[in-house]
Amino acid sequence: MDGTRVSAESLAWCCPVCRGPLDLDFAPTPASLKSLAGRVNSLWRYAECLPLPAPPVSLGEGRTPLVPLKDGVSAKLDFLMPTLSFKDRGAVLLAGLALRLGPRQVVADSSGNAGTAVAAYCARAQLPCTVYVPEGTSAKKLEQIGAHGARLEVVGGDREAAALAAREAADEEGTFYASHVFNPYFLHGTKTYVHEVWEDLGGRLPEVLVLPVGNGTLLLGAALAVAELHAAGLIDRRPALYAVQAAAVAPLAHAWDEGADDLVGVTPAAPTFAEGIAIPRPPRARQILRAVRESGGTFLTVTEDRIRHAQSDLASQGLYVESTGVACWAAVRDGVLGSRTAVVPLCGAGAKTGLAGA
């Protein structure tokens, strides 16, 4: 992120100077809406916008349904992915890259969903994988990671402690760090979320994209896709990005309220139903704040009660979504967007965590 260049063929996982996340020098031109007809029914239909050719590890990820909720807000059902979360969008790119580089081992860190996705795609690619998770991770998510054959390392402490343990392992020779935060290939996978919304809406985007933010990988991917579509003349205006955090762990929302360009006075994470976005120090904080600001968007926070009620509300509509995955609906279901059209992602299946507070 400081201008230092790293070879795409190396196993380097961070900037060797600042130890910050990497970005990818890649500015593709998306295909027109008409030319997408008849293509493969997965995220690989957007081949021009992906930094890797379609890999042999694909599980048919992508092309999840878009369904209306109410008052101009629709939901994209990304919990209907192969491992039941949106993280498959980026994990398939990481597995494809790892397969090309041929490491001795793959390591990842996660509060559950990213680790599950990486474990599944590494299993598909027949790559040995170790996933570092914090204590307190949902038992169902641990079961899913283990079922894919990954070795589990449960780290004492919070999500950040698991990340630090994985990064230490990532420095070992021959190791590919399948980081959904540090590796930019992951963001180029998550951006397909917006390419699909654009296609499903007939070549347009809603006025607002509402996105959950912990490490910000879905929001940053969305910003990439919006920029690509706009630069190609395929949309005439950019939607506002509304970033949602749990009130219990909202370092970016706090920085936003302070008018800051980076984190301000970060405090330790508090317990929250939205465990998947409980990130007190996101490494891409500056990028996230800049992306929201440049889009004309804002930050919203949701209390634990609002998360719990939103999960029950969606379940009553036939959509059983995990507690982290309902955060965006919790933020906008009471009409905060007014008459503006919007899309919210439902990111993970309810079977992964059960009902909030149950």
CSV table of C-alpha atoms in Angstrom, one decimal:
chain,number,residue,atom,x,y,z
A,1,MET,CA,0.0,0.0,0.0
A,2,ASP,CA,3.0,2.3,0.2
A,3,GLY,CA,4.1,1.8,-3.5
A,4,THR,CA,6.4,-1.1,-2.9
A,5,ARG,CA,6.0,-3.7,-5.6
A,6,VAL,CA,5.7,-7.5,-4.8
A,7,SER,CA,5.9,-10.2,-7.4
A,8,ALA,CA,2.6,-11.9,-8.1
A,9,GLU,CA,4.5,-15.2,-8.3
A,10,SER,CA,5.9,-15.0,-4.8
A,11,LEU,CA,4.4,-16.2,-1.5
A,12,ALA,CA,4.8,-12.8,0.1
A,13,TRP,CA,1.6,-12.0,1.9
A,14,CYS,CA,2.2,-8.4,2.9
A,15,CYS,CA,4.2,-5.3,2.0
A,16,PRO,CA,7.8,-6.0,3.1
A,17,VAL,CA,8.3,-2.4,4.2
A,18,CYS,CA,5.1,-1.5,6.1
A,19,ARG,CA,3.7,-5.0,6.7
A,20,GLY,CA,0.4,-3.7,5.4
A,21,PRO,CA,-2.1,-5.4,3.0
A,22,LEU,CA,-1.3,-5.8,-0.7
A,23,ASP,CA,-3.2,-4.4,-3.6
A,24,LEU,CA,-3.4,-5.7,-7.2
A,25,ASP,CA,-2.4,-3.6,-10.2
A,26,PHE,CA,-5.4,-4.7,-12.3
A,27,ALA,CA,-8.0,-2.6,-14.1
A,28,PRO,CA,-10.2,-4.8,-16.2
A,29,THR,CA,-13.0,-3.8,-18.6
A,30,PRO,CA,-16.3,-5.6,-17.8
A,31,ALA,CA,-18.3,-7.3,-20.6
A,32,SER,CA,-21.5,-5.7,-21.8
A,33,LEU,CA,-24.8,-7.1,-20.5
A,34,LYS,CA,-25.7,-8.5,-23.9
A,35,SER,CA,-22.5,-10.5,-24.2
A,36,LEU,CA,-23.1,-12.3,-20.8
A,37,ALA,CA,-26.0,-14.3,-22.2
A,38,GLY,CA,-25.3,-18.0,-22.4
A,39,ARG,CA,-22.2,-17.9,-20.3
A,40,VAL,CA,-21.4,-20.3,-17.4
A,41,ASN,CA,-23.8,-19.9,-14.5
A,42,SER,CA,-21.3,-19.0,-11.8
A,43,LEU,CA,-19.2,-16.0,-10.9
A,44,TRP,CA,-16.7,-17.1,-13.7
A,45,ARG,CA,-19.1,-15.6,-16.2
A,46,TYR,CA,-17.3,-12.3,-15.4
A,47,ALA,CA,-14.0,-13.7,-16.7
A,48,GLU,CA,-12.8,-10.4,-18.0
A,49,CYS,CA,-12.9,-8.9,-14.5
A,50,LEU,CA,-11.1,-11.7,-12.7
A,51,PRO,CA,-7.3,-11.9,-12.3
A,52,LEU,CA,-7.1,-15.6,-12.8
A,53,PRO,CA,-8.5,-18.0,-15.4
A,54,ALA,CA,-11.3,-20.3,-14.2
A,55,PRO,CA,-9.6,-22.8,-12.0
A,56,PRO,CA,-10.3,-26.5,-11.6
A,57,VAL,CA,-11.4,-25.9,-8.0
A,58,SER,CA,-14.7,-24.2,-8.8
A,59,LEU,CA,-17.8,-25.4,-6.9
A,60,GLY,CA,-20.2,-23.4,-9.0
A,61,GLU,CA,-20.0,-20.4,-6.7
A,62,GLY,CA,-21.9,-17.2,-7.4
A,63,ARG,CA,-25.2,-16.3,-9.2
A,64,THR,CA,-27.1,-16.2,-5.9
A,65,PRO,CA,-30.8,-15.0,-6.0
A,66,LEU,CA,-31.9,-11.5,-5.6
A,67,VAL,CA,-35.3,-11.2,-3.9
A,68,PRO,CA,-37.4,-8.2,-2.7
A,69,LEU,CA,-37.9,-7.6,1.0
A,70,LYS,CA,-39.9,-4.3,1.3
A,71,ASP,CA,-39.9,-0.6,0.5
A,72,GLY,CA,-37.5,-0.9,-2.4
A,73,VAL,CA,-35.0,-3.0,-0.5
A,74,SER,CA,-33.9,-6.3,-2.0
A,75,ALA,CA,-31.8,-9.1,-0.5
A,76,LYS,CA,-29.1,-11.0,-2.3
A,77,LEU,CA,-29.0,-14.5,-0.8
A,78,ASP,CA,-25.3,-15.2,-0.6
A,79,PHE,CA,-25.9,-17.7,2.1
A,80,LEU,CA,-26.9,-20.1,-0.7
A,81,MET,CA,-23.2,-20.5,-1.7
A,82,PRO,CA,-21.4,-23.9,-1.6
A,83,THR,CA,-20.1,-23.4,2.0
A,84,LEU,CA,-23.2,-21.3,2.9
A,85,SER,CA,-21.5,-17.9,3.0
A,86,PHE,CA,-20.3,-15.1,0.6
A,87,LYS,CA,-16.7,-15.9,1.5
A,88,ASP,CA,-16.7,-18.5,-1.3
A,89,ARG,CA,-16.4,-15.6,-3.8
A,90,GLY,CA,-12.9,-14.8,-2.6
A,91,ALA,CA,-11.8,-18.2,-1.4
A,92,VAL,CA,-12.0,-19.7,-4.9
A,93,LEU,CA,-9.6,-17.1,-6.1
A,94,LEU,CA,-7.2,-17.7,-3.2
A,95,ALA,CA,-7.3,-21.5,-3.8
A,96,GLY,CA,-6.7,-21.0,-7.6
A,97,LEU,CA,-3.7,-18.7,-6.8
A,98,ALA,CA,-2.3,-21.2,-4.3
A,99,LEU,CA,-2.7,-24.0,-6.8
A,100,ARG,CA,-0.7,-22.0,-9.3
A,101,LEU,CA,2.1,-21.2,-6.8
A,102,GLY,CA,2.4,-24.7,-5.4
A,103,PRO,CA,3.1,-24.0,-1.7
A,104,ARG,CA,4.0,-26.6,0.9
A,105,GLN,CA,1.0,-25.6,3.0
A,106,VAL,CA,-1.9,-23.1,3.1
A,107,VAL,CA,-2.8,-21.2,6.3
A,108,ALA,CA,-5.8,-19.0,7.0
A,109,ASP,CA,-7.4,-17.2,10.0
A,110,SER,CA,-11.1,-16.7,10.5
A,111,SER,CA,-14.0,-16.3,12.9
A,112,GLY,CA,-15.5,-19.2,10.9
A,113,ASN,CA,-16.9,-18.5,7.5
A,114,ALA,CA,-13.7,-17.5,5.7
A,115,GLY,CA,-11.9,-20.4,7.2
A,116,THR,CA,-14.7,-22.8,6.1
A,117,ALA,CA,-14.5,-21.4,2.6
A,118,VAL,CA,-10.7,-21.7,2.4
A,119,ALA,CA,-10.8,-25.2,3.8
A,120,ALA,CA,-13.4,-26.3,1.3
A,121,TYR,CA,-11.6,-24.9,-1.7
A,122,CYS,CA,-8.3,-26.2,-0.5
A,123,ALA,CA,-9.9,-29.7,-0.2
A,124,ARG,CA,-11.1,-29.3,-3.8
A,125,ALA,CA,-7.6,-28.4,-4.9
A,126,GLN,CA,-6.0,-31.1,-2.7
A,127,LEU,CA,-3.9,-28.5,-0.8
A,128,PRO,CA,-3.0,-29.1,2.9
A,129,CYS,CA,-4.7,-26.4,4.9
A,130,THR,CA,-4.5,-25.1,8.5
A,131,VAL,CA,-7.1,-22.7,9.8
A,132,TYR,CA,-6.6,-20.5,12.9
A,133,VAL,CA,-9.7,-19.6,14.8
A,134,PRO,CA,-10.4,-17.7,18.1
A,135,GLU,CA,-11.8,-19.5,21.1
A,136,GLY,CA,-15.6,-19.1,21.2
A,137,THR,CA,-16.0,-19.7,17.4
A,138,SER,CA,-19.4,-21.4,16.7
A,139,ALA,CA,-19.2,-25.1,17.1
A,140,LYS,CA,-21.0,-25.6,13.8
A,141,LYS,CA,-18.4,-23.6,12.0
A,142,LEU,CA,-15.6,-25.6,13.6
A,143,GLU,CA,-17.4,-28.8,12.6
A,144,GLN,CA,-17.7,-27.5,9.0
A,145,ILE,CA,-14.0,-26.6,8.7
A,146,GLY,CA,-12.9,-29.9,10.1
A,147,ALA,CA,-15.2,-31.8,7.8
A,148,HIS,CA,-13.3,-30.4,4.8
A,149,GLY,CA,-10.1,-32.0,6.2
A,150,ALA,CA,-8.4,-28.8,7.4
A,151,ARG,CA,-6.3,-28.8,10.6
A,152,LEU,CA,-7.9,-26.6,13.2
A,153,GLU,CA,-5.8,-24.4,15.5
A,154,VAL,CA,-8.0,-22.8,18.2
A,155,VAL,CA,-6.2,-19.8,19.6
A,156,GLY,CA,-6.8,-18.4,23.1
A,157,GLY,CA,-8.2,-14.9,22.9
A,158,ASP,CA,-10.2,-12.9,20.3
A,159,ARG,CA,-10.3,-12.7,16.5
A,160,GLU,CA,-7.2,-10.6,16.4
A,161,ALA,CA,-5.2,-13.2,18.4
A,162,ALA,CA,-6.1,-15.8,15.8
A,163,ALA,CA,-4.9,-13.5,13.0
A,164,LEU,CA,-1.6,-12.8,14.7
A,165,ALA,CA,-1.0,-16.6,15.1
A,166,ALA,CA,-1.8,-17.2,11.4
A,167,ARG,CA,0.6,-14.4,10.3
A,168,GLU,CA,3.4,-15.9,12.3
A,169,ALA,CA,2.8,-19.2,10.6
A,170,ALA,CA,2.6,-17.4,7.2
A,171,ASP,CA,6.2,-16.3,7.5
A,172,GLU,CA,7.4,-19.9,7.4
A,173,GLU,CA,9.0,-21.0,4.1
A,174,GLY,CA,6.7,-22.5,1.5
A,175,THR,CA,3.6,-21.2,3.2
A,176,PHE,CA,0.7,-19.6,1.3
A,177,TYR,CA,-1.3,-17.3,3.5
A,178,ALA,CA,-4.9,-17.4,2.2
A,179,SER,CA,-5.8,-14.2,3.9
A,180,HIS,CA,-9.1,-12.7,3.0
A,181,VAL,CA,-7.8,-9.4,4.4
A,182,PHE,CA,-4.2,-9.1,3.2
A,183,ASN,CA,-4.5,-10.9,-0.2
A,184,PRO,CA,-6.1,-8.6,-2.9
A,185,TYR,CA,-7.2,-11.6,-5.0
A,186,PHE,CA,-10.0,-12.2,-2.4
A,187,LEU,CA,-11.4,-8.7,-3.0
A,188,HIS,CA,-11.5,-9.4,-6.8
A,189,GLY,CA,-13.6,-12.4,-5.9
A,190,THR,CA,-16.0,-10.6,-3.7
A,191,LYS,CA,-16.6,-7.8,-6.3
A,192,THR,CA,-18.6,-10.3,-8.3
A,193,TYR,CA,-21.4,-9.7,-5.8
A,194,VAL,CA,-21.9,-6.3,-7.4
A,195,HIS,CA,-21.4,-7.6,-11.0
A,196,GLU,CA,-24.3,-10.0,-10.3
A,197,VAL,CA,-26.5,-7.3,-8.8
A,198,TRP,CA,-25.9,-5.2,-11.9
A,199,GLU,CA,-26.7,-8.0,-14.3
A,200,ASP,CA,-29.8,-9.1,-12.3
A,201,LEU,CA,-31.2,-5.5,-12.3
A,202,GLY,CA,-30.8,-5.3,-16.1
A,203,GLY,CA,-27.6,-3.3,-16.3
A,204,ARG,CA,-28.1,-0.9,-13.4
A,205,LEU,CA,-27.4,-0.7,-9.7
A,206,PRO,CA,-29.6,0.4,-6.8
A,207,GLU,CA,-29.1,3.9,-5.3
A,208,VAL,CA,-27.6,2.3,-2.1
A,209,LEU,CA,-25.5,-0.7,-1.5
A,210,VAL,CA,-25.7,-1.7,2.2
A,211,LEU,CA,-22.7,-3.8,3.3
A,212,PRO,CA,-21.5,-5.3,6.5
A,213,VAL,CA,-18.0,-4.2,7.6
A,214,GLY,CA,-15.6,-6.0,9.9
A,215,ASN,CA,-12.5,-6.4,7.8
A,216,GLY,CA,-14.4,-4.8,4.9
A,217,THR,CA,-13.7,-7.3,2.2
A,218,LEU,CA,-17.2,-7.3,0.7
A,219,LEU,CA,-17.4,-3.5,0.8
A,220,LEU,CA,-14.0,-3.0,-0.8
A,221,GLY,CA,-14.9,-5.6,-3.5
A,222,ALA,CA,-18.1,-3.7,-4.1
A,223,ALA,CA,-16.1,-0.5,-4.6
A,224,LEU,CA,-13.9,-2.2,-7.1
A,225,ALA,CA,-16.8,-3.5,-9.1
A,226,VAL,CA,-18.6,-0.1,-9.1
A,227,ALA,CA,-15.4,1.6,-10.3
A,228,GLU,CA,-15.0,-1.0,-13.1
A,229,LEU,CA,-18.6,-0.7,-14.3
A,230,HIS,CA,-18.5,3.1,-14.2
A,231,ALA,CA,-15.2,3.4,-16.0
A,232,ALA,CA,-16.6,1.1,-18.8
A,233,GLY,CA,-19.7,3.4,-19.1
A,234,LEU,CA,-21.9,0.5,-18.0
A,235,ILE,CA,-23.5,2.6,-15.2
A,236,ASP,CA,-24.0,6.4,-15.3
A,237,ARG,CA,-23.9,6.9,-11.5
A,238,ARG,CA,-22.3,5.3,-8.6
A,239,PRO,CA,-24.4,4.0,-5.7
A,240,ALA,CA,-23.7,5.2,-2.2
A,241,LEU,CA,-22.0,2.6,0.0
A,242,TYR,CA,-23.6,2.3,3.5
A,243,ALA,CA,-21.3,0.4,5.8
A,244,VAL,CA,-22.8,-1.4,8.8
A,245,GLN,CA,-21.1,-2.3,12.0
A,246,ALA,CA,-22.3,-3.8,15.3
A,247,ALA,CA,-22.6,-1.0,17.9
A,248,ALA,CA,-20.6,-3.3,20.3
A,249,VAL,CA,-17.6,-3.3,17.9
A,250,ALA,CA,-17.6,-0.3,15.7
A,251,PRO,CA,-14.1,1.2,15.3
A,252,LEU,CA,-14.7,2.4,11.7
A,253,ALA,CA,-18.1,4.0,12.6
A,254,HIS,CA,-16.3,5.8,15.4
A,255,ALA,CA,-13.6,7.0,13.1
A,256,TRP,CA,-16.2,8.1,10.7
A,257,ASP,CA,-18.1,10.1,13.4
A,258,GLU,CA,-14.8,11.8,14.3
A,259,GLY,CA,-14.1,12.7,10.6
A,260,ALA,CA,-10.9,10.7,10.7
A,261,ASP,CA,-9.1,9.0,7.8
A,262,ASP,CA,-7.9,6.1,10.0
A,263,LEU,CA,-8.9,4.4,13.3
A,264,VAL,CA,-9.2,6.5,16.4
A,265,GLY,CA,-8.8,5.3,20.0
A,266,VAL,CA,-9.5,1.7,19.3
A,267,THR,CA,-10.9,-0.3,22.2
A,268,PRO,CA,-11.0,-4.1,22.7
A,269,ALA,CA,-13.9,-5.9,21.1
A,270,ALA,CA,-17.1,-6.5,23.2
A,271,PRO,CA,-19.3,-9.5,22.9
A,272,THR,CA,-21.7,-9.3,20.0
A,273,PHE,CA,-24.1,-11.6,18.0
A,274,ALA,CA,-22.4,-10.3,14.9
A,275,GLU,CA,-19.1,-12.2,15.5
A,276,GLY,CA,-18.1,-12.2,11.9
A,277,ILE,CA,-17.7,-8.4,11.8
A,278,ALA,CA,-16.3,-8.0,15.4
A,279,ILE,CA,-12.9,-6.7,14.2
A,280,PRO,CA,-11.4,-4.0,16.4
A,281,ARG,CA,-8.4,-3.1,14.1
A,282,PRO,CA,-9.2,-3.8,10.5
A,283,PRO,CA,-5.9,-3.6,8.5
A,284,ARG,CA,-7.6,-1.9,5.5
A,285,ALA,CA,-9.3,0.7,7.7
A,286,ARG,CA,-8.1,3.7,5.6
A,287,GLN,CA,-9.3,2.1,2.4
A,288,ILE,CA,-12.7,1.3,3.8
A,289,LEU,CA,-13.2,4.9,5.1
A,290,ARG,CA,-12.1,6.4,1.8
A,291,ALA,CA,-14.3,4.1,-0.2
A,292,VAL,CA,-17.4,5.0,1.8
A,293,ARG,CA,-16.5,8.7,1.7
A,294,GLU,CA,-15.9,8.8,-2.0
A,295,SER,CA,-19.2,7.1,-2.7
A,296,GLY,CA,-21.3,9.6,-0.7
A,297,GLY,CA,-22.2,6.9,1.7
A,298,THR,CA,-22.1,6.7,5.5
A,299,PHE,CA,-21.8,4.3,8.4
A,300,LEU,CA,-24.7,2.7,10.4
A,301,THR,CA,-24.5,0.8,13.6
A,302,VAL,CA,-26.9,-1.8,15.0
A,303,THR,CA,-27.5,-2.9,18.6
A,304,GLU,CA,-27.8,-6.5,19.7
A,305,ASP,CA,-31.6,-6.1,20.1
A,306,ARG,CA,-31.9,-4.9,16.5
A,307,ILE,CA,-29.8,-7.8,15.3
A,308,ARG,CA,-31.9,-10.3,17.1
A,309,HIS,CA,-35.2,-8.8,15.9
A,310,ALA,CA,-33.9,-8.6,12.3
A,311,GLN,CA,-32.9,-12.3,12.4
A,312,SER,CA,-36.4,-13.2,13.6
A,313,ASP,CA,-38.0,-10.9,11.0
A,314,LEU,CA,-36.1,-12.5,8.1
A,315,ALA,CA,-36.9,-16.0,9.4
A,316,SER,CA,-40.6,-15.1,9.4
A,317,GLN,CA,-40.2,-14.3,5.7
A,318,GLY,CA,-38.6,-17.7,5.0
A,319,LEU,CA,-34.9,-16.6,5.2
A,320,TYR,CA,-32.9,-18.2,8.0
A,321,VAL,CA,-29.7,-16.2,8.2
A,322,GLU,CA,-26.9,-16.2,10.7
A,323,SER,CA,-26.7,-13.3,13.2
A,324,THR,CA,-23.8,-11.5,11.5
A,325,GLY,CA,-25.5,-11.9,8.1
A,326,VAL,CA,-28.6,-10.0,9.2
A,327,ALA,CA,-26.8,-6.8,10.3
A,328,CYS,CA,-27.5,-4.9,7.1
A,329,TRP,CA,-31.2,-5.7,7.3
A,330,ALA,CA,-31.2,-4.7,10.9
A,331,ALA,CA,-29.7,-1.3,9.9
A,332,VAL,CA,-32.3,-0.4,7.2
A,333,ARG,CA,-35.5,-2.4,7.9
A,334,ASP,CA,-37.0,0.6,9.8
A,335,GLY,CA,-37.0,2.9,6.8
A,336,VAL,CA,-33.7,4.8,7.3
A,337,LEU,CA,-33.2,4.9,3.5
A,338,GLY,CA,-36.5,6.6,2.8
A,339,SER,CA,-37.6,6.0,-0.8
A,340,ARG,CA,-34.2,5.0,-2.1
A,341,THR,CA,-33.6,1.6,-3.7
A,342,ALA,CA,-31.1,-0.6,-2.0
A,343,VAL,CA,-29.7,-4.1,-1.9
A,344,VAL,CA,-28.5,-5.9,1.3
A,345,PRO,CA,-26.5,-9.1,1.4
A,346,LEU,CA,-27.6,-12.0,3.5
A,347,CYS,CA,-24.1,-13.4,4.0
A,348,GLY,CA,-24.3,-16.6,6.0
A,349,ALA,CA,-26.8,-19.4,6.7
A,350,GLY,CA,-28.6,-19.5,10.0
A,351,ALA,CA,-27.6,-23.1,10.5
A,352,LYS,CA,-24.0,-21.9,11.1
A,353,THR,CA,-24.8,-20.1,14.4
A,354,GLY,CA,-28.4,-20.7,15.4
A,355,LEU,CA,-30.7,-17.9,16.7
A,356,ALA,CA,-29.1,-14.9,18.3
A,357,GLY,CA,-29.5,-15.1,22.1
A,358,ALA,CA,-30.9,-18.6,22.0
